[in-house]
mmCIF file of C-alpha atoms in Angstrom:
data_model
loop_
_atom_site.group_PDB
_atom_site.id
_atom_site.type_symbol
_atom_site.label_atom_id
_atom_site.label_comp_id
_atom_site.label_asym_id
_atom_site.label_seq_id
_atom_site.Cartn_x
_atom_site.Cartn_y
_atom_site.Cartn_z
ATOM 1 C CA MET O 10 109.810 112.406 145.900
ATOM 2 C CA ALA O 11 106.505 112.746 143.893
ATOM 3 C CA ASP O 12 106.771 111.381 140.036
ATOM 4 C CA SER O 13 104.447 112.732 137.805
ATOM 5 C CA ALA O 14 101.502 109.970 137.925
ATOM 6 C CA GLY O 15 100.871 111.445 141.680
ATOM 7 C CA GLN O 16 101.738 112.242 145.252
ATOM 8 C CA PRO O 17 103.869 109.713 147.526
ATOM 9 C CA GLY O 18 102.331 107.201 148.894
ATOM 10 C CA ASP O 19 98.777 106.979 146.905
ATOM 11 C CA ASP O 20 100.186 104.185 144.106
ATOM 12 C CA GLY O 21 100.088 106.143 141.180
ATOM 13 C CA VAL O 22 96.220 106.515 141.501
ATOM 14 C CA ARG O 23 94.538 109.948 142.308
ATOM 15 C CA GLY O 24 91.907 109.930 144.819
ATOM 16 C CA ASP O 25 88.306 111.153 144.082
ATOM 17 C CA ARG O 26 87.329 114.089 146.298
ATOM 18 C CA SER O 27 83.428 112.835 145.774
ATOM 19 C CA GLY O 28 84.186 109.586 147.599
ATOM 20 C CA ARG O 29 83.081 107.606 143.957
ATOM 21 C CA GLY O 30 86.214 105.626 143.532
ATOM 22 C CA ALA O 31 89.665 106.316 141.730
ATOM 23 C CA VAL O 32 90.548 108.264 138.740
ATOM 24 C CA PRO O 33 92.970 106.472 136.709
ATOM 25 C CA PRO O 34 95.873 108.526 136.194
ATOM 26 C CA SER O 35 96.538 110.125 132.326
ATOM 27 C CA GLY O 36 99.345 107.305 131.769
ATOM 28 C CA ALA O 37 97.263 104.520 132.038
ATOM 29 C CA THR O 38 96.671 102.072 129.330
ATOM 30 C CA ALA O 39 93.121 101.748 127.021
ATOM 31 C CA VAL O 40 93.098 98.089 128.180
ATOM 32 C CA GLY O 41 93.131 99.352 131.841
ATOM 33 C CA ARG O 42 90.466 101.765 131.260
ATOM 34 C CA ARG O 43 88.516 99.127 129.163
ATOM 35 C CA ARG O 44 88.563 96.319 132.436
ATOM 36 C CA ARG O 45 86.670 99.237 134.392
ATOM 37 C CA LEU O 46 83.757 99.811 131.630
ATOM 38 C CA PRO O 47 80.725 96.951 132.000
ATOM 39 C CA TRP O 48 81.575 95.713 128.961
ATOM 40 C CA LYS O 49 83.816 94.930 126.582
ATOM 41 C CA ALA O 50 84.573 97.416 123.322
ATOM 42 C CA ARG O 51 83.734 95.749 120.170
ATOM 43 C CA SER O 52 86.933 95.260 118.622
ATOM 44 C CA ASP O 53 87.607 93.047 121.772
ATOM 45 C CA LEU O 54 84.621 90.620 121.323
ATOM 46 C CA THR O 55 84.761 87.550 119.237
ATOM 47 C CA ALA O 56 82.366 87.017 115.916
ATOM 48 C CA HIS O 57 79.885 84.830 118.603
ATOM 49 C CA GLN O 58 80.052 87.384 121.340
ATOM 50 C CA LEU O 59 79.083 90.141 118.979
ATOM 51 C CA LYS O 60 76.017 88.221 118.125
ATOM 52 C CA ARG O 61 75.508 87.668 121.313
ATOM 53 C CA ARG O 62 75.607 91.003 122.097
ATOM 54 C CA LYS O 63 73.258 91.668 119.189
ATOM 55 C CA LEU O 64 70.510 89.557 120.196
ATOM 56 C CA ALA O 65 70.820 91.213 123.789
ATOM 57 C CA THR O 66 70.474 94.540 122.635
ATOM 58 C CA ARG O 67 67.889 94.120 120.697
ATOM 59 C CA GLY O 68 65.521 91.913 123.209
ATOM 60 C CA ALA O 69 66.071 94.619 125.725
ATOM 61 C CA LEU O 70 64.922 97.238 123.161
ATOM 62 C CA ALA O 71 61.795 95.371 122.425
ATOM 63 C CA ALA O 72 61.065 94.278 126.409
ATOM 64 C CA CYS O 73 61.255 98.415 126.657
ATOM 65 C CA LEU O 74 59.539 98.955 124.205
ATOM 66 C CA LEU O 75 56.513 96.186 124.922
ATOM 67 C CA CYS O 76 56.316 98.212 128.415
ATOM 68 C CA VAL O 77 55.780 101.413 127.339
ATOM 69 C CA GLY O 78 53.639 100.137 124.845
ATOM 70 C CA ALA O 79 51.504 98.526 127.365
ATOM 71 C CA VAL O 80 51.389 101.647 129.760
ATOM 72 C CA GLY O 81 50.508 103.952 126.562
ATOM 73 C CA TYR O 82 47.855 101.017 125.801
ATOM 74 C CA SER O 83 46.659 100.873 129.271
ATOM 75 C CA VAL O 84 46.287 104.877 129.728
ATOM 76 C CA GLY O 85 45.013 105.787 126.715
ATOM 77 C CA GLU O 86 42.084 102.982 127.387
ATOM 78 C CA ALA O 87 41.558 105.101 130.529
ATOM 79 C CA LEU O 88 41.296 107.888 128.579
ATOM 80 C CA THR O 89 38.697 106.680 126.505
ATOM 81 C CA TYR O 90 36.500 104.267 128.270
ATOM 82 C CA PRO O 91 32.909 105.316 128.451
ATOM 83 C CA GLY O 92 31.252 107.686 130.337
ATOM 84 C CA ASP O 93 31.246 111.577 131.451
ATOM 85 C CA ASP O 94 34.497 111.261 133.453
ATOM 86 C CA SER O 95 36.960 114.297 132.994
ATOM 87 C CA THR O 96 40.520 113.726 132.000
ATOM 88 C CA ALA O 97 42.208 114.599 135.406
ATOM 89 C CA ALA O 98 39.701 111.994 137.283
ATOM 90 C CA ARG O 99 40.299 109.422 134.377
ATOM 91 C CA LEU O 100 44.053 109.932 134.839
ATOM 92 C CA ALA O 101 43.800 109.583 138.720
ATOM 93 C CA GLY O 102 41.238 106.346 138.526
ATOM 94 C CA TRP O 103 44.316 104.778 136.304
ATOM 95 C CA ALA O 104 46.996 105.611 138.950
ATOM 96 C CA ARG O 105 44.773 104.381 141.809
ATOM 97 C CA GLU O 106 43.881 101.168 139.615
ATOM 98 C CA HIS O 107 48.134 100.626 139.359
ATOM 99 C CA GLU O 108 49.372 100.916 142.798
ATOM 100 C CA MET O 109 50.004 104.534 142.703
ATOM 101 C CA GLY O 110 47.364 106.324 145.154
ATOM 102 C CA VAL O 111 49.848 107.530 147.622
ATOM 103 C CA VAL O 112 51.098 109.797 144.291
ATOM 104 C CA VAL O 113 47.628 110.740 143.981
ATOM 105 C CA ASP O 114 47.375 111.601 147.028
ATOM 106 C CA LYS O 115 50.173 112.931 147.662
ATOM 107 C CA LEU O 116 49.674 115.689 144.240
ATOM 108 C CA GLU O 117 45.765 116.316 145.624
ATOM 109 C CA ASN O 118 47.589 117.279 148.882
ATOM 110 C CA LEU O 119 49.830 119.681 147.122
ATOM 111 C CA GLN O 120 47.507 120.854 144.689
ATOM 112 C CA TYR O 121 45.277 121.674 147.967
ATOM 113 C CA ARG O 122 48.155 123.526 150.005
ATOM 114 C CA ILE O 123 48.753 125.885 146.664
ATOM 115 C CA ASP O 124 44.887 126.347 146.581
ATOM 116 C CA PRO O 125 42.929 125.803 149.993
ATOM 117 C CA PRO O 126 39.766 127.382 149.733
ATOM 118 C CA GLU O 127 38.721 130.586 150.128
ATOM 119 C CA VAL O 128 37.917 132.005 153.855
ATOM 120 C CA GLY O 129 34.902 134.463 154.273
ATOM 121 C CA GLY O 130 33.507 136.016 151.168
ATOM 122 C CA SER O 131 29.747 135.712 149.909
ATOM 123 C CA LEU O 132 28.206 133.266 147.844
ATOM 124 C CA PRO O 133 28.169 133.921 144.000
ATOM 125 C CA SER O 134 24.950 135.478 142.565
ATOM 126 C CA ALA O 135 24.547 132.009 140.790
ATOM 127 C CA ALA O 136 24.236 130.261 144.034
ATOM 128 C CA LEU O 137 22.280 133.250 145.667
ATOM 129 C CA ALA O 138 20.048 132.827 142.978
ATOM 130 C CA ARG O 139 19.482 129.166 143.707
ATOM 131 C CA MET O 140 19.358 129.186 147.339
ATOM 132 C CA ARG O 141 16.234 131.791 147.159
ATOM 133 C CA ALA O 142 14.458 129.886 144.476
ATOM 134 C CA THR O 143 12.226 128.360 146.601
ATOM 135 C CA ALA O 144 9.062 127.771 144.568
ATOM 136 C CA PRO O 145 7.830 124.534 143.670
ATOM 137 C CA PRO O 146 8.655 123.988 139.777
ATOM 138 C CA VAL O 147 5.450 121.604 139.636
ATOM 139 C CA PRO O 148 2.209 121.725 140.962
ATOM 140 C CA VAL O 149 1.669 119.585 144.647
ATOM 141 C CA HIS O 150 -0.647 119.148 147.081
ATOM 142 C CA HIS O 151 1.455 117.933 150.159
ATOM 143 C CA GLN O 152 -1.107 115.827 152.016
ATOM 144 C CA ASN O 153 0.749 112.891 152.320
ATOM 145 C CA VAL O 154 3.999 114.709 152.139
ATOM 146 C CA PRO O 155 4.072 117.790 153.594
ATOM 147 C CA LEU O 156 7.159 119.838 153.089
ATOM 148 C CA ARG O 157 9.214 119.878 155.814
ATOM 149 C CA ALA O 158 9.712 122.830 158.172
ATOM 150 C CA PRO O 159 12.881 125.159 157.560
ATOM 151 C CA MET O 160 16.487 123.883 158.753
ATOM 152 C CA ARG O 161 17.805 126.514 160.804
ATOM 153 C CA PRO O 162 20.999 127.796 159.107
ATOM 154 C CA LEU O 163 24.524 127.128 160.423
ATOM 155 C CA VAL O 164 25.775 130.716 159.551
ATOM 156 C CA SER O 165 24.133 133.153 161.128
ATOM 157 C CA PRO O 166 22.256 135.545 160.170
ATOM 158 C CA GLY O 167 20.947 133.238 157.064
ATOM 159 C CA LEU O 168 20.639 134.591 153.722
ATOM 160 C CA PRO O 169 16.969 134.716 151.991
ATOM 161 C CA GLY O 170 15.763 131.185 151.631
ATOM 162 C CA GLU O 171 18.835 129.061 153.671
ATOM 163 C CA GLY O 172 17.353 126.480 154.992
ATOM 164 C CA VAL O 173 13.899 126.622 153.209
ATOM 165 C CA TRP O 174 12.888 123.307 151.975
ATOM 166 C CA ARG O 175 11.843 123.010 148.221
ATOM 167 C CA VAL O 176 10.470 120.370 145.644
ATOM 168 C CA LEU O 177 13.369 118.667 143.272
ATOM 169 C CA SER O 178 10.980 115.837 142.653
ATOM 170 C CA ALA O 179 7.128 115.104 143.050
ATOM 171 C CA ALA O 180 5.435 112.133 142.204
ATOM 172 C CA HIS O 181 1.790 111.963 142.443
ATOM 173 C CA GLY O 182 1.674 115.093 143.305
ATOM 174 C CA ASP O 183 3.595 114.816 146.397
ATOM 175 C CA PRO O 184 6.870 116.303 147.278
ATOM 176 C CA VAL O 185 8.578 113.120 147.508
ATOM 177 C CA VAL O 186 12.361 114.367 147.106
ATOM 178 C CA GLN O 187 12.945 117.676 148.595
ATOM 179 C CA GLY O 188 16.241 119.940 148.998
ATOM 180 C CA THR O 189 17.822 123.084 150.648
ATOM 181 C CA TYR O 190 20.911 124.833 150.259
ATOM 182 C CA VAL O 191 22.969 125.999 152.972
ATOM 183 C CA ARG O 192 26.454 127.291 154.256
ATOM 184 C CA PRO O 193 28.383 124.947 155.630
ATOM 185 C CA ASP O 194 30.288 126.719 158.546
ATOM 186 C CA ALA O 195 30.944 130.193 159.655
ATOM 187 C CA ASP O 196 34.391 130.050 157.916
ATOM 188 C CA HIS O 197 33.751 129.370 154.444
ATOM 189 C CA THR O 198 30.743 131.147 153.364
ATOM 190 C CA SER O 199 31.500 131.681 149.975
ATOM 191 C CA TYR O 200 30.409 127.752 149.377
ATOM 192 C CA GLN O 201 27.274 126.092 149.187
ATOM 193 C CA ALA O 202 25.929 122.439 150.784
ATOM 194 C CA ALA O 203 22.860 121.077 149.092
ATOM 195 C CA ILE O 204 20.483 118.639 151.662
ATOM 196 C CA ALA O 205 18.416 116.229 149.973
ATOM 197 C CA TRP O 206 15.437 114.711 151.829
ATOM 198 C CA ILE O 207 13.306 111.889 150.214
ATOM 199 C CA SER O 208 10.498 110.022 151.189
ATOM 200 C CA GLY O 209 11.210 106.188 152.556
ATOM 201 C CA LYS O 210 7.972 105.618 152.067
ATOM 202 C CA LYS O 211 6.988 107.167 148.692
ATOM 203 C CA ALA O 212 10.043 106.408 146.854
ATOM 204 C CA ARG O 213 12.201 102.940 145.490
ATOM 205 C CA PHE O 214 15.680 102.519 145.815
ATOM 206 C CA GLU O 215 18.054 100.596 143.293
ATOM 207 C CA LEU O 216 21.695 100.053 143.441
ATOM 208 C CA HIS O 217 23.491 100.337 140.244
ATOM 209 C CA PRO O 218 26.917 99.272 139.303
ATOM 210 C CA GLY O 219 29.785 101.156 137.643
ATOM 211 C CA VAL O 220 31.342 100.014 134.300
ATOM 212 C CA ARG O 221 34.828 100.076 136.136
ATOM 213 C CA GLU O 222 33.506 100.524 139.679
ATOM 214 C CA PRO O 223 33.233 97.492 140.757
ATOM 215 C CA GLY O 224 33.002 96.134 137.393
ATOM 216 C CA GLY O 225 32.138 92.385 136.462
ATOM 217 C CA THR O 226 28.984 91.423 134.778
ATOM 218 C CA PHE O 227 26.127 92.127 136.933
ATOM 219 C CA SER O 228 22.437 92.064 135.663
ATOM 220 C CA VAL O 229 21.790 95.554 136.329
ATOM 221 C CA PRO O 230 22.946 97.948 134.056
ATOM 222 C CA PRO O 231 25.197 100.398 134.451
ATOM 223 C CA ASN O 232 22.917 103.406 133.710
ATOM 224 C CA VAL O 233 19.458 104.045 133.753
ATOM 225 C CA PRO O 234 18.521 102.991 130.366
ATOM 226 C CA GLU O 235 16.021 104.532 127.741
ATOM 227 C CA GLY O 236 12.590 102.178 128.927
ATOM 228 C CA ARG O 237 13.551 102.472 132.217
ATOM 229 C CA ARG O 238 13.066 106.018 133.485
ATOM 230 C CA THR O 239 9.298 106.804 134.055
ATOM 231 C CA GLY O 240 8.866 107.284 137.631
ATOM 232 C CA LEU O 241 12.908 108.353 138.107
ATOM 233 C CA LEU O 242 12.999 111.086 140.932
ATOM 234 C CA ALA O 243 17.012 110.755 142.114
ATOM 235 C CA THR O 244 20.373 109.435 141.799
ATOM 236 C CA TRP O 245 23.280 109.695 143.525
ATOM 237 C CA ASN O 246 26.828 108.753 143.742
ATOM 238 C CA GLY O 247 28.306 105.324 145.236
ATOM 239 C CA GLY O 248 31.535 105.484 147.864
ATOM 240 C CA PHE O 249 35.413 105.001 147.477
ATOM 241 C CA LYS O 250 36.624 102.649 145.134
ATOM 242 C CA VAL O 251 35.895 99.280 146.227
ATOM 243 C CA THR O 252 38.381 97.219 144.119
ATOM 244 C CA ASP O 253 41.302 98.899 145.478
ATOM 245 C CA GLY O 254 40.416 98.501 148.958
ATOM 246 C CA GLY O 255 39.758 102.135 149.680
ATOM 247 C CA SER O 256 36.421 101.741 150.738
ATOM 248 C CA ARG O 257 37.753 99.347 153.343
ATOM 249 C CA GLY O 258 34.206 97.204 152.419
ATOM 250 C CA GLY O 259 32.319 95.254 149.809
ATOM 251 C CA PHE O 260 29.784 95.608 147.209
ATOM 252 C CA TYR O 261 26.975 93.210 146.741
ATOM 253 C CA LEU O 262 24.090 92.857 143.837
ATOM 254 C CA GLY O 263 21.700 90.111 142.459
ATOM 255 C CA GLY O 264 24.144 87.214 143.802
ATOM 256 C CA GLU O 265 27.375 88.841 142.760
ATOM 257 C CA THR O 266 30.045 90.279 145.595
ATOM 258 C CA ALA O 267 33.005 92.450 144.635
ATOM 259 C CA GLY O 268 35.489 92.745 147.862
ATOM 260 C CA GLU O 269 34.168 91.596 150.696
ATOM 261 C CA LEU O 270 31.332 92.553 152.834
ATOM 262 C CA ARG O 271 32.915 93.725 156.175
ATOM 263 C CA ASP O 272 30.916 93.588 159.534
ATOM 264 C CA GLY O 273 31.193 97.109 161.091
ATOM 265 C CA ALA O 274 31.288 98.720 157.837
ATOM 266 C CA ALA O 275 28.920 101.377 156.886
ATOM 267 C CA SER O 276 26.293 100.318 154.457
ATOM 268 C CA GLU O 277 23.241 101.455 152.293
ATOM 269 C CA VAL O 278 21.443 98.005 151.974
ATOM 270 C CA PHE O 279 18.673 97.212 149.548
ATOM 271 C CA TYR O 280 15.423 95.479 149.783
ATOM 272 C CA LYS O 281 13.220 93.360 147.132
ATOM 273 C CA ASP O 282 10.752 95.521 148.301
ATOM 274 C CA GLY O 283 12.482 98.632 147.197
ATOM 275 C CA SER O 284 13.119 99.876 150.916
ATOM 276 C CA ILE O 285 16.776 100.955 152.148
ATOM 277 C CA ARG O 286 18.464 100.547 154.946
ATOM 278 C CA ILE O 287 21.553 102.558 156.407
ATOM 279 C CA GLY O 288 23.830 101.192 159.288
ATOM 280 C CA GLN O 289 26.701 99.242 160.438
ATOM 281 C CA TRP O 290 26.959 95.558 158.728
ATOM 282 C CA GLY O 291 26.529 93.045 160.927
ATOM 283 C CA ARG O 292 24.899 94.871 163.317
ATOM 284 C CA ASP O 293 21.999 96.611 161.732
ATOM 285 C CA MET O 294 21.388 94.500 158.750
ATOM 286 C CA ARG O 295 23.099 91.399 157.579
ATOM 287 C CA MET O 296 22.578 89.126 154.451
ATOM 288 C CA THR O 297 19.134 87.603 154.464
ATOM 289 C CA PRO O 298 17.004 86.611 151.516
ATOM 290 C CA ASP O 299 15.324 90.111 151.126
ATOM 291 C CA VAL O 300 18.547 91.679 150.642
ATOM 292 C CA VAL O 301 19.619 92.340 146.787
ATOM 293 C CA GLY O 302 22.304 94.927 147.429
ATOM 294 C CA VAL O 303 24.706 96.448 149.598
ATOM 295 C CA ARG O 304 27.341 99.072 149.103
ATOM 296 C CA GLN O 305 29.733 99.514 152.327
ATOM 297 C CA CYS O 306 32.345 102.301 152.539
ATOM 298 C CA LEU O 307 34.438 103.262 155.767
ATOM 299 C CA ASP O 308 32.258 103.615 158.886
ATOM 300 C CA LEU O 309 29.666 105.605 159.856
ATOM 301 C CA MET O 310 30.127 109.101 160.784
ATOM 302 C CA VAL O 311 26.587 109.372 162.997
ATOM 303 C CA ASP O 312 25.438 106.702 165.033
ATOM 304 C CA GLY O 313 22.610 106.594 167.562
ATOM 305 C CA GLY O 314 21.954 110.475 166.225
ATOM 306 C CA LYS O 315 25.472 111.450 167.651
ATOM 307 C CA VAL O 316 28.352 112.555 165.469
ATOM 308 C CA VAL O 317 30.867 109.408 166.188
ATOM 309 C CA PRO O 318 33.755 110.384 169.013
ATOM 310 C CA ASP O 319 36.336 109.583 166.490
ATOM 311 C CA ILE O 320 35.365 111.807 163.704
ATOM 312 C CA ASP O 321 38.330 113.297 163.777
ATOM 313 C CA VAL O 322 40.769 110.683 163.549
ATOM 314 C CA ASP O 323 42.223 110.963 159.731
ATOM 315 C CA SER O 324 42.907 107.518 159.250
ATOM 316 C CA LYS O 325 39.106 106.536 159.508
ATOM 317 C CA TRP O 326 38.429 108.903 156.395
ATOM 318 C CA GLY O 327 40.916 108.852 153.802
ATOM 319 C CA ALA O 328 44.318 109.173 152.884
ATOM 320 C CA THR O 329 46.705 111.230 155.437
ATOM 321 C CA ASP O 330 45.076 114.382 156.145
ATOM 322 C CA GLN O 331 42.355 114.914 153.497
ATOM 323 C CA SER O 332 39.609 114.260 155.938
ATOM 324 C CA ARG O 333 40.176 117.959 157.343
ATOM 325 C CA MET O 334 40.510 119.571 154.239
ATOM 326 C CA PHE O 335 37.203 121.400 153.089
ATOM 327 C CA VAL O 336 37.070 119.910 149.355
ATOM 328 C CA GLU O 337 33.737 118.478 148.015
ATOM 329 C CA ARG O 338 32.329 115.989 149.869
ATOM 330 C CA SER O 339 28.965 113.597 149.818
ATOM 331 C CA GLY O 340 27.314 111.189 152.331
ATOM 332 C CA VAL O 341 23.836 110.047 153.005
ATOM 333 C CA GLY O 342 21.862 108.740 155.975
ATOM 334 C CA VAL O 343 18.339 107.728 157.605
ATOM 335 C CA THR O 344 16.302 109.299 159.929
ATOM 336 C CA ALA O 345 14.589 108.073 162.662
ATOM 337 C CA GLN O 346 11.580 107.351 160.558
ATOM 338 C CA GLY O 347 12.933 105.702 157.819
ATOM 339 C CA ASP O 348 13.379 108.432 155.623
ATOM 340 C CA VAL O 349 16.816 109.181 153.411
ATOM 341 C CA VAL O 350 18.760 112.754 153.948
ATOM 342 C CA MET O 351 21.657 112.990 151.227
ATOM 343 C CA VAL O 352 24.096 115.936 151.788
ATOM 344 C CA VAL O 353 26.694 117.100 149.029
ATOM 345 C CA GLY O 354 28.803 120.135 149.632
ATOM 346 C CA GLN O 355 31.984 122.236 147.992
ATOM 347 C CA ALA O 356 33.942 122.535 150.851
ATOM 348 C CA LEU O 357 33.285 120.258 153.569
ATOM 349 C CA THR O 358 35.608 118.385 156.421
ATOM 350 C CA ALA O 359 35.058 114.589 157.715
ATOM 351 C CA ARG O 360 33.450 117.018 160.732
ATOM 352 C CA THR O 361 31.345 119.211 158.604
ATOM 353 C CA LEU O 362 30.011 116.479 156.433
ATOM 354 C CA ALA O 363 28.875 114.588 159.615
ATOM 355 C CA GLU O 364 27.271 117.473 161.402
ATOM 356 C CA LEU O 365 25.449 118.533 158.136
ATOM 357 C CA MET O 366 23.756 114.912 157.898
ATOM 358 C CA GLN O 367 22.836 114.801 161.935
ATOM 359 C CA HIS O 368 21.851 118.376 161.466
ATOM 360 C CA ALA O 369 18.894 117.320 158.641
ATOM 361 C CA GLY O 370 17.733 114.664 161.027
ATOM 362 C CA ALA O 371 20.181 111.359 160.184
ATOM 363 C CA VAL O 372 20.190 109.176 163.240
ATOM 364 C CA ARG O 373 22.820 106.782 161.038
ATOM 365 C CA ALA O 374 25.036 108.368 158.561
ATOM 366 C CA MET O 375 27.817 107.484 156.205
ATOM 367 C CA PRO O 376 30.175 109.039 153.917
ATOM 368 C CA LEU O 377 30.507 108.443 150.336
ATOM 369 C CA ASP O 378 32.746 110.031 147.968
ATOM 370 C CA MET O 379 34.817 112.968 147.905
ATOM 371 C CA ASN O 380 36.830 115.359 145.695
ATOM 372 C CA ARG O 381 35.063 117.432 142.617
ATOM 373 C CA ALA O 382 35.136 114.448 140.310
ATOM 374 C CA TRP O 383 32.740 111.862 141.893
ATOM 375 C CA PRO O 384 29.734 113.664 144.281
ATOM 376 C CA SER O 385 26.563 114.349 142.721
ATOM 377 C CA PHE O 386 22.725 114.262 143.431
ATOM 378 C CA MET O 387 20.226 114.901 140.526
ATOM 379 C CA SER O 388 16.899 115.673 140.705
ATOM 380 C CA TYR O 389 13.849 114.767 137.621
ATOM 381 C CA ASP O 390 11.197 116.680 136.334
ATOM 382 C CA PRO O 391 8.686 114.887 134.040
ATOM 383 C CA THR O 392 7.229 117.399 133.472
ATOM 384 C CA LYS O 393 8.030 117.547 129.589
ATOM 385 C CA ASN O 394 8.721 113.782 129.118
ATOM 386 C CA PRO O 395 7.407 111.216 132.104
ATOM 387 C CA ALA O 396 9.205 108.657 130.003
ATOM 388 C CA ASN O 397 12.845 110.407 130.022
ATOM 389 C CA PRO O 398 12.912 113.043 132.975
ATOM 390 C CA GLU O 399 14.655 116.060 132.345
ATOM 391 C CA PRO O 400 18.070 115.865 134.987
ATOM 392 C CA THR O 401 18.919 118.768 137.082
ATOM 393 C CA ASN O 402 22.107 118.638 139.528
ATOM 394 C CA ILE O 403 21.405 119.964 142.945
ATOM 395 C CA LEU O 404 25.299 121.238 142.940
ATOM 396 C CA ASP O 405 27.633 122.263 139.941
ATOM 397 C CA PHE O 406 30.369 119.329 140.132
ATOM 398 C CA ASP O 407 32.355 117.993 137.188
ATOM 399 C CA ASN O 408 29.821 115.829 135.614
ATOM 400 C CA PRO O 409 26.818 117.067 133.386
ATOM 401 C CA PRO O 410 23.210 116.012 134.770
ATOM 402 C CA GLU O 411 22.712 113.088 132.612
ATOM 403 C CA ARG O 412 25.910 111.375 134.389
ATOM 404 C CA TYR O 413 24.048 108.425 135.076
ATOM 405 C CA TYR O 414 21.895 108.482 131.528
ATOM 406 C CA ASN O 415 24.866 107.250 130.104
ATOM 407 C CA GLN O 416 27.234 104.606 131.025
ATOM 408 C CA ALA O 417 28.649 105.584 134.520
ATOM 409 C CA THR O 418 31.967 104.384 135.712
ATOM 410 C CA ARG O 419 31.352 103.870 138.980
ATOM 411 C CA ASP O 420 28.249 103.142 140.792
ATOM 412 C CA PHE O 421 25.443 104.696 141.853
ATOM 413 C CA VAL O 422 21.760 104.869 143.475
ATOM 414 C CA ALA O 423 18.423 105.355 141.788
ATOM 415 C CA VAL O 424 15.300 106.607 143.297
ATOM 416 C CA TYR O 425 12.064 106.158 141.701
ATOM 417 C CA ALA O 426 8.416 106.983 142.729
ATOM 418 C CA LYS O 427 6.300 103.902 143.969
#
């Protein structure tokens, strides 16, 4: 027969249907309840035990406050460091620096699924005006450097000015830096990609570090300071982060190295004479006394004039499925004549970026950075002030045209007239 404490056979203890354990009957003593707690009631403690508990509690509280303060200080530092990075870019960078890159990637993937790029449609009026503006802003004579022949648009029929090269920066009357605009594919017709071409014979190239990426104490400044802007023609962004291993390569400048230079990595290599080569480290270029800088990022996307066979392998070009996302990307390549082509686009996959660089004449080309905060290409007009030429973004991204006049958080390339 059952008693008031429970059913027959349950020893006076009701079973918890959730499976979490036994629940004491209503008649259990206070002592029985206390024994099930992980600590004793204050009334059961001696004076010595009370003192030890107080010290332990204060120590735990202090440790918690210290952790919260350290995180707060770290985030605060990320939000206030020099440079023009947006708040979102700063927080994402802080998370990646603290081994939370997987979280950032998942958030970016979620954001992309919620708000994917538009399919179809027409270019906005500002983009159309930019595409049509093919008249040179400064006088050029084209004797030594002719304007390039128009590039066949990727979308048919082409729009007025699409694929037509125009002068972006001139030196000694020659259009040393030229640019054009195209729509990247037949589906994403409301977005632009910009292509810049730079004469390898008429320009010299310099690698600059960033304050935070790769950081360190390089002899080269993390910006283009006043007094070193005369003859500046162009700048473009660096690649994936070296310090968290995202670039799968290293950074070398003036005898100092961040990360580790990897054989097989796609590399921009800078030489004492101001020239640049782009190719595979260990095959096309290697360390010699003439090398002053190396910037590695992933692998070549174009090799031997062809898009690489594994261009659709996600693991090669970013986290998870990001290589197939139509997002902002940048890349750089070299032509058979040694000229440089640089591509930035608003809605590109790894494949469409590679195809654009190949279409522009690159025989070897590599990815740089992606997402709105990082790709950039600026040209510079010395007409008003040769010592402080006016910068212009080839496409509108987060950072202002003066990005590299200020202290840059990430590495970049500066191009000067010879």
